[in-house]
XYZ file of C-alpha atoms in Angstrom:
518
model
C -12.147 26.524 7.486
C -12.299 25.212 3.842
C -9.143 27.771 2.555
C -6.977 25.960 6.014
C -8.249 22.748 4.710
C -6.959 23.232 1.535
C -3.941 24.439 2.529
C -3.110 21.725 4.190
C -3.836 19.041 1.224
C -1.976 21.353 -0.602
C 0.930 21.003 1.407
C 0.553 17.021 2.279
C 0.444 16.505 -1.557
C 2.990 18.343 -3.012
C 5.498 16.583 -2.239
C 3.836 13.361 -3.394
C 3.227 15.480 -6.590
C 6.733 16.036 -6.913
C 7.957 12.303 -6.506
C 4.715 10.880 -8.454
C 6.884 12.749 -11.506
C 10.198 10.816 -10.699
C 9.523 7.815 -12.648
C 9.479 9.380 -16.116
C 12.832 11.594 -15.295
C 14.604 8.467 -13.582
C 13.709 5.394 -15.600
C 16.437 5.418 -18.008
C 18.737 5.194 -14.804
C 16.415 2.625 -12.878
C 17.871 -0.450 -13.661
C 21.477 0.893 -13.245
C 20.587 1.887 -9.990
C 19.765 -1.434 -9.056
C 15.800 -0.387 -9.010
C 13.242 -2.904 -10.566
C 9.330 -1.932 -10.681
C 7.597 -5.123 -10.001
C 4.199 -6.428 -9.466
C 2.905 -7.667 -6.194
C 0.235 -10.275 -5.140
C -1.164 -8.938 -2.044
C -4.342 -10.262 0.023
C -6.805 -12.007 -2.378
C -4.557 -11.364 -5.294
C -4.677 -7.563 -5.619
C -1.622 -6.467 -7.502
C 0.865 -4.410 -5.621
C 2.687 -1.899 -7.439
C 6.534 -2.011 -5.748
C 10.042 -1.308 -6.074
C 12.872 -3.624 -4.935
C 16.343 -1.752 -3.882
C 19.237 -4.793 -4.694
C 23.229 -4.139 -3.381
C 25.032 -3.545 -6.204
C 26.863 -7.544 -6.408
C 24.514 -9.106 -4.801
C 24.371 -12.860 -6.175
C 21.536 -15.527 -6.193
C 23.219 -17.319 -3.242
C 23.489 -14.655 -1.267
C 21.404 -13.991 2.013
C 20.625 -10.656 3.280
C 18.459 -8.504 5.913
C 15.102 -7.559 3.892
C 13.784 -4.313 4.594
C 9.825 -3.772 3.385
C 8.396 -0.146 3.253
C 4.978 -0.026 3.105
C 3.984 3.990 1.706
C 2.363 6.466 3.420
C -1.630 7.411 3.501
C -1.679 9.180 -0.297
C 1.824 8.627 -1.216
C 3.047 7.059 -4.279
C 5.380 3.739 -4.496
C 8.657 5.647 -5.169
C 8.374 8.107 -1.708
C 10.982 5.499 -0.194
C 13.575 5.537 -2.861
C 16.179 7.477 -1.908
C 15.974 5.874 1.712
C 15.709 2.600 -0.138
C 18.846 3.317 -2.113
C 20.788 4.153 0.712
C 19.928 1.306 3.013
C 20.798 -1.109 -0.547
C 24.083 0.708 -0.270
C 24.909 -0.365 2.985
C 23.568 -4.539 2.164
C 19.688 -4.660 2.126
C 17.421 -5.876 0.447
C 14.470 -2.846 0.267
C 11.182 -3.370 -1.068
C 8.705 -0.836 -1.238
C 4.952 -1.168 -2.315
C 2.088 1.329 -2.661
C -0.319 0.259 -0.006
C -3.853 -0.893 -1.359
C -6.677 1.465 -2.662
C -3.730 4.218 -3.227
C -2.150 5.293 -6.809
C -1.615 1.982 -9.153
C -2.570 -0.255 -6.661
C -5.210 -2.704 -6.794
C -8.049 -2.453 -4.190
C -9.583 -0.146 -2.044
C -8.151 1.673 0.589
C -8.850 -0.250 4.447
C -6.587 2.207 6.369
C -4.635 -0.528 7.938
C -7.278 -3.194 8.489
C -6.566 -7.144 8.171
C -6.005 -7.455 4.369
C -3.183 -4.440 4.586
C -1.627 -6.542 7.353
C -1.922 -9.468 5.190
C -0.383 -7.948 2.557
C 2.675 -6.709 4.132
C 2.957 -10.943 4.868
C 2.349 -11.552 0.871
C 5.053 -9.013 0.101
C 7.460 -10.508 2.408
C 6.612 -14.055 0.960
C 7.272 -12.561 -2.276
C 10.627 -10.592 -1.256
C 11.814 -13.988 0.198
C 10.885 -16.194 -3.073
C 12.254 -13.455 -5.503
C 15.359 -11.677 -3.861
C 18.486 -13.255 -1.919
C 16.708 -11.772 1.026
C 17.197 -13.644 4.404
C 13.934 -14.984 6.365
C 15.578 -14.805 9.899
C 16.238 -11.253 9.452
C 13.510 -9.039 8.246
C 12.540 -5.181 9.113
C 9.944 -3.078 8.045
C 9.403 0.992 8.562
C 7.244 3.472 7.237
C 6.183 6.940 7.492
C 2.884 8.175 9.302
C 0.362 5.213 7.244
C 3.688 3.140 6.351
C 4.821 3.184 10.442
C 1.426 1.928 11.653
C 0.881 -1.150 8.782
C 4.622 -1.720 10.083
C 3.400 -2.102 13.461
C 0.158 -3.898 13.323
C 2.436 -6.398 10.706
C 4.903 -7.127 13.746
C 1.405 -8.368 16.215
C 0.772 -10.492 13.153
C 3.969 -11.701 11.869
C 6.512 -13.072 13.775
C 8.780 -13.100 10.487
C 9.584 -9.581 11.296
C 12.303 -8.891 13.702
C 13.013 -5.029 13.397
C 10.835 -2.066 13.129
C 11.177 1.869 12.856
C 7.947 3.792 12.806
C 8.307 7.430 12.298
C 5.226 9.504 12.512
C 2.858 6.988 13.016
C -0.096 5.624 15.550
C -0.139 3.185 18.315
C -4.165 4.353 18.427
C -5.746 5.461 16.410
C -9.005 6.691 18.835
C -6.363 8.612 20.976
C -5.075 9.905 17.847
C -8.129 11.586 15.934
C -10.561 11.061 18.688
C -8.942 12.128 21.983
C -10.781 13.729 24.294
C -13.545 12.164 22.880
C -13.706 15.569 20.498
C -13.438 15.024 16.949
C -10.088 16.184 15.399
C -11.081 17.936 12.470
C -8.604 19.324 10.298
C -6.481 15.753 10.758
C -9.675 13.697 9.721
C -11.044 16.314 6.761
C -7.036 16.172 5.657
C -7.013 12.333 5.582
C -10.028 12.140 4.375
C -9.668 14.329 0.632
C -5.752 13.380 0.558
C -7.899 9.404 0.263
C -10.083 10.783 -2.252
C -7.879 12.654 -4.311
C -5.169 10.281 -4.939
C -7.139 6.666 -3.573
C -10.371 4.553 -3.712
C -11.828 4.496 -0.476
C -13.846 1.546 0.348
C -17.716 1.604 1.782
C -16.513 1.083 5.292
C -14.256 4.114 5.277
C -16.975 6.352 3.337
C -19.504 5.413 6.100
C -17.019 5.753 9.425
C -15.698 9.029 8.042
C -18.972 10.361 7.621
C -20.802 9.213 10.431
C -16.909 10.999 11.928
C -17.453 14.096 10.716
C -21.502 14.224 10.892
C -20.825 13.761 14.961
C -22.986 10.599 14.787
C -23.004 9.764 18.305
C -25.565 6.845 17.772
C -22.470 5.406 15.428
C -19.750 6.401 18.712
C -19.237 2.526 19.443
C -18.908 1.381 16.116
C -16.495 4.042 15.085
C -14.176 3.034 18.502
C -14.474 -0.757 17.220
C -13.470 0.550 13.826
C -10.044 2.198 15.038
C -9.724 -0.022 17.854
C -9.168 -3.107 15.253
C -6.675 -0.818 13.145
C -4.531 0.211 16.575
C -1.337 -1.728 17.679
C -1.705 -0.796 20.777
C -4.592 -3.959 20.617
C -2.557 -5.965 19.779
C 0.338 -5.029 22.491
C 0.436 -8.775 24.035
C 1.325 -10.350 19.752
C 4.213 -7.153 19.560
C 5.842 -8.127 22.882
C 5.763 -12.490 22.545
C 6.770 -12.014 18.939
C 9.950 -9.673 20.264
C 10.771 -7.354 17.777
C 12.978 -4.413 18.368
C 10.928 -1.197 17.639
C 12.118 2.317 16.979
C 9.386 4.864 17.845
C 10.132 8.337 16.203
C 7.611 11.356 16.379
C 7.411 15.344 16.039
C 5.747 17.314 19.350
C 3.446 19.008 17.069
C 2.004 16.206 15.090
C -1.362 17.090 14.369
C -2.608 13.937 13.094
C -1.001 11.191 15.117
C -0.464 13.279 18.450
C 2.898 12.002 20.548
C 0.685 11.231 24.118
C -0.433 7.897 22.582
C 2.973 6.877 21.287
C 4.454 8.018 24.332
C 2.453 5.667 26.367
C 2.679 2.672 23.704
C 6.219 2.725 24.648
C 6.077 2.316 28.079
C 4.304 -0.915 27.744
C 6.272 -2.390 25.125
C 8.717 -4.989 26.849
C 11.743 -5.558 24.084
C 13.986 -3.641 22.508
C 12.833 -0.007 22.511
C 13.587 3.174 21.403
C 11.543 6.312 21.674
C 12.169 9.861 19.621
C 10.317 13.452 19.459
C 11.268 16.458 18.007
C 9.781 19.361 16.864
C 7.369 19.498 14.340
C 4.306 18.566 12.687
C 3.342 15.326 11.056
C 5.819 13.455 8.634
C 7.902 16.609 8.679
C 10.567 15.475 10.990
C 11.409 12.915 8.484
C 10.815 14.693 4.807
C 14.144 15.825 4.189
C 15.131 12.126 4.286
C 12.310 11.495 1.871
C 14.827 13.778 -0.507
C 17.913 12.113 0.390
C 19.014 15.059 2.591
C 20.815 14.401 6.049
C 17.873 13.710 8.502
C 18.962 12.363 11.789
C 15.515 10.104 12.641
C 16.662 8.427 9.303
C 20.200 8.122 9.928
C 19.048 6.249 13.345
C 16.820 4.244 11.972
C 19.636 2.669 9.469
C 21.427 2.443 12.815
C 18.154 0.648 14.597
C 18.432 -1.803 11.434
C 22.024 -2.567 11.541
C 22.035 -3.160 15.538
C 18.743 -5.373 15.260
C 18.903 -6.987 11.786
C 22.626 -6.920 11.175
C 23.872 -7.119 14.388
C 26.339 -4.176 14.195
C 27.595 -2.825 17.674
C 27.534 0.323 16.627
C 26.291 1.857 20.239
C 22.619 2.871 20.091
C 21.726 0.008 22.243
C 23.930 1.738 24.438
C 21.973 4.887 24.333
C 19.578 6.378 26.428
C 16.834 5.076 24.941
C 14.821 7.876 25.359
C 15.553 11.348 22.664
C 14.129 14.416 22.848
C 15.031 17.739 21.529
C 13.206 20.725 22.840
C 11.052 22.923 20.356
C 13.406 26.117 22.111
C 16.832 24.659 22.413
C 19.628 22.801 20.118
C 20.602 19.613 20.996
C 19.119 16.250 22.414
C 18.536 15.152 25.897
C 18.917 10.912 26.904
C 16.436 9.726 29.408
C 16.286 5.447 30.545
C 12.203 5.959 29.865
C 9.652 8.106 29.285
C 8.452 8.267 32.968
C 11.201 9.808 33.722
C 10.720 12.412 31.338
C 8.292 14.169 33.427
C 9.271 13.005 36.922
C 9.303 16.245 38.398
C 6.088 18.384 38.691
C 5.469 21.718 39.591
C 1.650 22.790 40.039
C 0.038 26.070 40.229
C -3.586 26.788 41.231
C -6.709 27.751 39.210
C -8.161 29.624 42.038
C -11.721 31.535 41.629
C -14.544 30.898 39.915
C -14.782 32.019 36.068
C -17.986 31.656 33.679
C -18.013 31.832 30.098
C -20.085 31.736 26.963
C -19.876 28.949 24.270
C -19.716 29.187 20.661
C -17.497 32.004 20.255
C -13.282 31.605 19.459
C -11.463 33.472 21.956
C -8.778 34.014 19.663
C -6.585 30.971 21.648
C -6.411 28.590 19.116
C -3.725 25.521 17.969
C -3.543 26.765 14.820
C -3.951 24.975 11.211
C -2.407 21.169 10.603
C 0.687 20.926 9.132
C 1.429 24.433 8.563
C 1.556 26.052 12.500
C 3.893 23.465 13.836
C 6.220 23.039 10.453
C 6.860 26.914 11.316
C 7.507 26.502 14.716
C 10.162 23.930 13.743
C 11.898 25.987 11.617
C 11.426 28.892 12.168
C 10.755 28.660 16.207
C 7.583 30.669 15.671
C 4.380 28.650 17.716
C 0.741 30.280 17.698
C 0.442 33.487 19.464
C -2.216 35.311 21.387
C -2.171 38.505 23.862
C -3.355 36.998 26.862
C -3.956 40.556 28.558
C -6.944 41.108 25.680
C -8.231 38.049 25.404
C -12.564 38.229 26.039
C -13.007 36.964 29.126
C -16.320 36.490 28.024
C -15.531 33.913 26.438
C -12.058 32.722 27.835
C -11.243 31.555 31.035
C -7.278 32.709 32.344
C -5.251 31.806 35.210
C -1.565 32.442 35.368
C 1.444 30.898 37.253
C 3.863 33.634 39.466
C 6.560 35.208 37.042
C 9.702 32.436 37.204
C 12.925 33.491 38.514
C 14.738 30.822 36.483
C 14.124 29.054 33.197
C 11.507 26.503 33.294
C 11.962 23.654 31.008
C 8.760 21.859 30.386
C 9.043 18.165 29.170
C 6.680 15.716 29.160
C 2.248 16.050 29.599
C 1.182 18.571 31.587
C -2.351 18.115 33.149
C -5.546 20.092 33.750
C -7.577 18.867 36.914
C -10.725 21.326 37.270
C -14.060 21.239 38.066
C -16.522 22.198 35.427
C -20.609 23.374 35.808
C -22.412 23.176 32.113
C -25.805 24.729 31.290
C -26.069 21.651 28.635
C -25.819 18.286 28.724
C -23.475 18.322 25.633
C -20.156 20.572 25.526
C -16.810 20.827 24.609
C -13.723 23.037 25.923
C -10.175 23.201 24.569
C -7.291 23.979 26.870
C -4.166 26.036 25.959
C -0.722 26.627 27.939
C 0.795 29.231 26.750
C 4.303 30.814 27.432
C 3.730 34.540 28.625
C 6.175 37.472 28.345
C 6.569 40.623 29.728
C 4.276 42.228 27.463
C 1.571 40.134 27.888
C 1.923 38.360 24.525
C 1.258 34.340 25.034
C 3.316 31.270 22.800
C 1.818 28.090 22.269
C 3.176 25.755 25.017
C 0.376 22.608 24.228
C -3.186 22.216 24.143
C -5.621 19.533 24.041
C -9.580 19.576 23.731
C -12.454 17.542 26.161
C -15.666 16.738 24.853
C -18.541 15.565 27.958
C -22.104 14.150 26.433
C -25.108 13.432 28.920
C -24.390 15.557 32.087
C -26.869 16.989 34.409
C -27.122 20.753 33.242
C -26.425 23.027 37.106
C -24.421 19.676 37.989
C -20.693 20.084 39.110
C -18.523 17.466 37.679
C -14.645 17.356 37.444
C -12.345 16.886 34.445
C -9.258 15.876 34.111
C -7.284 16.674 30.801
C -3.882 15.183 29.769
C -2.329 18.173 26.967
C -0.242 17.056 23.966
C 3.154 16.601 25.298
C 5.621 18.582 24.146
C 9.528 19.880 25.310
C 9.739 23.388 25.449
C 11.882 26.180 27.390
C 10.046 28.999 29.525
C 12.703 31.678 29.926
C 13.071 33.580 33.531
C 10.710 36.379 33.727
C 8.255 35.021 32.088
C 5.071 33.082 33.196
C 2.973 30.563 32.647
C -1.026 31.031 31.481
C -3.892 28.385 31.178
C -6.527 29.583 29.006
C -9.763 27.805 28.227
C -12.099 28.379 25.632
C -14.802 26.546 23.590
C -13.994 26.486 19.957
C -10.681 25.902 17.894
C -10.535 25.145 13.975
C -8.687 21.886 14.867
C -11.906 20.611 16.496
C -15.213 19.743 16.172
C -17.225 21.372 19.302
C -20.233 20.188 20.831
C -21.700 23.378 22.428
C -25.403 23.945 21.998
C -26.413 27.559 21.413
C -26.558 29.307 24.169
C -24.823 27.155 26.481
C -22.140 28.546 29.378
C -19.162 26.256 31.087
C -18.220 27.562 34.615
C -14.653 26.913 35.678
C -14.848 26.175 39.691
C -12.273 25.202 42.348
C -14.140 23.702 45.232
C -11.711 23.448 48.831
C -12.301 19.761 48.881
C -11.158 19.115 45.424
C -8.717 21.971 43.867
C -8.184 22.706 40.390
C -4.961 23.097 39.144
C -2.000 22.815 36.134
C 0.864 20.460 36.715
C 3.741 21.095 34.386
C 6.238 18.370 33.756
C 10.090 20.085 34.047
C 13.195 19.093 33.798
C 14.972 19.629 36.609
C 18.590 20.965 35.588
């Protein structure tokens, strides 16, 4: 657990590394570039650390669309600047600004509560007293921490007209807590990137250990905590203040999961615009960070023009909806995310199966970051031979072999009914893709955590898994496998404890699979 851990930080902070060296190598060309290094007045006067992007020309009298980026969760003030130069290149205004507690900035880190909201307002202030920026056209977008201060800065601030938020949260309980299981990997990740390159503040120290201590006499206060830090709370302020927001996400996100943002977009009433692809978390948008082609970047310039510039350059015209399968080239337009996963095919869990807790089966999700950043590239998900798997310690069912291709988009759900010897337990679900051979790929999973049952009691469970858009080929089959441990997750299984899997005639357990029709 420790050597995935590190792996992961590893991984999340090299590139941060990388850019944290730019300023020495690119000073001398700063200023010719158009790039000044300012100072900031956030909430309560902590100093900002922040670069502003100016078009090349641009005179005191001018006006123009201002563009703030607030940074990522660990990342330094420049991870925006080749984005930042190419948005300047087009006529924006771009400022950028380490968020609080992080690097050079003042403060201690909140993770999105009130004072980073109010400081996204100060720098805006600032942008509009210090740059021929325009007040009646403002944008903001960020990646993963930068995406959710963006959104929770749109409830609060009806200066801003224009958001894209890539690989970010709409909430944050659904994110790290769904299932009410403990995500472990994303919070242990989030927590040391904080520590190694932050401050964090009392209140974090104490939620993220009470978090990670499974403190279940802190449960409420921990839900107020990320409920306050979610713009999903705030839904009504985002929809009366009308901004136009761009939702982009990978299928594999380990951190900020796409369900929640999936489900955030439904309910958001103006100008929308939803977009998953494969991946794990900020890695659909990194190459961008580089100033390589990336297409969420390239429509998220487009987002800004058509919202902040007023360019009809089409993607209002667009099926709102994107989504590019984790097995196929190519994206597919839907008019909204329901429709996504209009047509359902079930298939039964039939029997009754018993196993032990506290042992892996070997069906697992694999490690943050790393798993799905393979499977993106490299089309390689988390595999398991479902044939060998302990059925002491795995439940299986499997779907008839397909005849055709089955393309799964959308949530598939688990309805089951589940007998504990415990009052306490937790159980992971896995669907996994299933060859000839017996040998099973990652489809989705998601885990489901019950406290304070009657032990010999019968009690159902329904389970949403991470959604995801992936291609079954013919002659293969589908296989649900349930287990009680996965790295990802804190479990909840006493010693000793067994979970039977039932499927009374009054109430049937089943899988329904979201596909796409043709």
């Amino acid at each position: 657990m420790r050597t995935s851990l590190a792996l992961a930080v590893s991984a999340a902070l090299v590139a941060g590394t990388a850019l944290g060296l730019a300023p020495a190598a690119q000073a001398a060309e700063a200023a010719e570039a158009g790039i000044r290094f300012v100072d900031i007045a956030g909430e309560g006067g902590t100093v900002l650390k922040a670069n502003v992007v100016t078009p090349a020309g641009a005179g005191a009298s001018a006006r123009l669309p201002l563009i703030v980026l607030p940074t990522s969760w660990a990342m330094p003030q420049i991870e925006y600047l080749a984005q930042a130069k190419k948005l300047a290149d087009s006529g924006y205004i771009v400022v950028s600004y380490n968020s609080r507690g992080f690097w050079q900035s003042g403060g201690e880190i909140e993770t999105a509560g009130p004072k980073d909201i109010a400081d996204a307002s100060k720098v805006i202030d600032w942008a509009l007293a210090n740059t021929p920026a325009d007040a009646g056209h403002v944008g903001m977008a960020g990646v993963s921490y930068g995406a959710g201060i963006s959104l929770l800065t749109a409830a609060h601030d009806p200066r801003v007209k224009a958001v894209a938020a890539l690989s970010g949260w709409a909430d944050l309980i659904e994110s790290i807590y769904s299932g009410r299981t403990q995500h472990l990997q994303a919070a242990a990740l989030l927590g040391g990137a904080g520590y190694l390159t932050g401050r964090p503040g009392p209140e974090l120290k104490e939620i993220l250990g009470d978090f990670l201590s499974s403190n279940l006499d802190k449960e409420d206060e921990m839900i107020a905590w990320g409920r306050e830090r979610s713009p999903v709370t705030y839904l009504d302020r985002i929809n009366a203040n009308g901004a136009a927001i761009m939702l982009g996400n990978a299928w594999g996100d380990t951190i900020f999961p796409p369900n929640q943002y999936a489900s955030f977009y439904e309910k958001l009433t103006g100008p929308k615009r939803l977009e998953f692809r494969p991946g794990d978390h900020a890695t659909a948008e990194a190459t961008g960070l580089f100033g390589l082609p990336n297409d969420t970047w390239t429509n998220a310039h487009r987002w800004f023009d058509r919202h902040l510039k007023g360019v009809d350059n089409g993607i209002d015209r667009e099926q709102p909806v994107q989504l590019k399968s984790r097995s196929a080239d190519g994206y597919e337009g839907y008019p909204d995310w329901k429709s996504v996963h209009a047509n359902q095919r079930k298939f039964d869990l039939d029997g009754t199966q018993r196993v032990w807790a506290n042992v892996d089966s070997g069906a697992n999700g694999g490690i943050t970051l790393l798993t799905n950043l393979l499977d993106q590239f490299l089309r390689t998900p988390p595999t398991v031979s479902v044939p060998l798997l302990p059925r002491a310690f795995a439940g299986v069912w499997q779907s008839e072999r397909y005849d055709t291709p089955q393309r799964v988009r959308g949530t598939a759900k688990v309805h089951t009914t589940v007998t504990s010897t415990k009052e306490s337990g937790t159980l992971v679900a896995y669907l996994y893709d299933v060859g000839p051979l017996g040998v099973g790929k990652l489809v989705g999973n998601a885990p489901y955590t019950f406290h304070g049952k009657t032990p010999g009691k019968p009690f159902a469970v329904d389970l949403e898994l991470f959604s995801t858009a992936y291609d079954v080929p013919a002659g293969h089959r589908l296989a649900l496998v349930v287990d009680t441990v996965d790295p990802l997750y804190i479990e909840h299984n006493p010693t000793g404890a067994q979970l039977t899997f039932s499927s009374p005639s009054a109430d049937p357990s089943y899988v329904s699979v979201p596909l796409r029709e043709k």
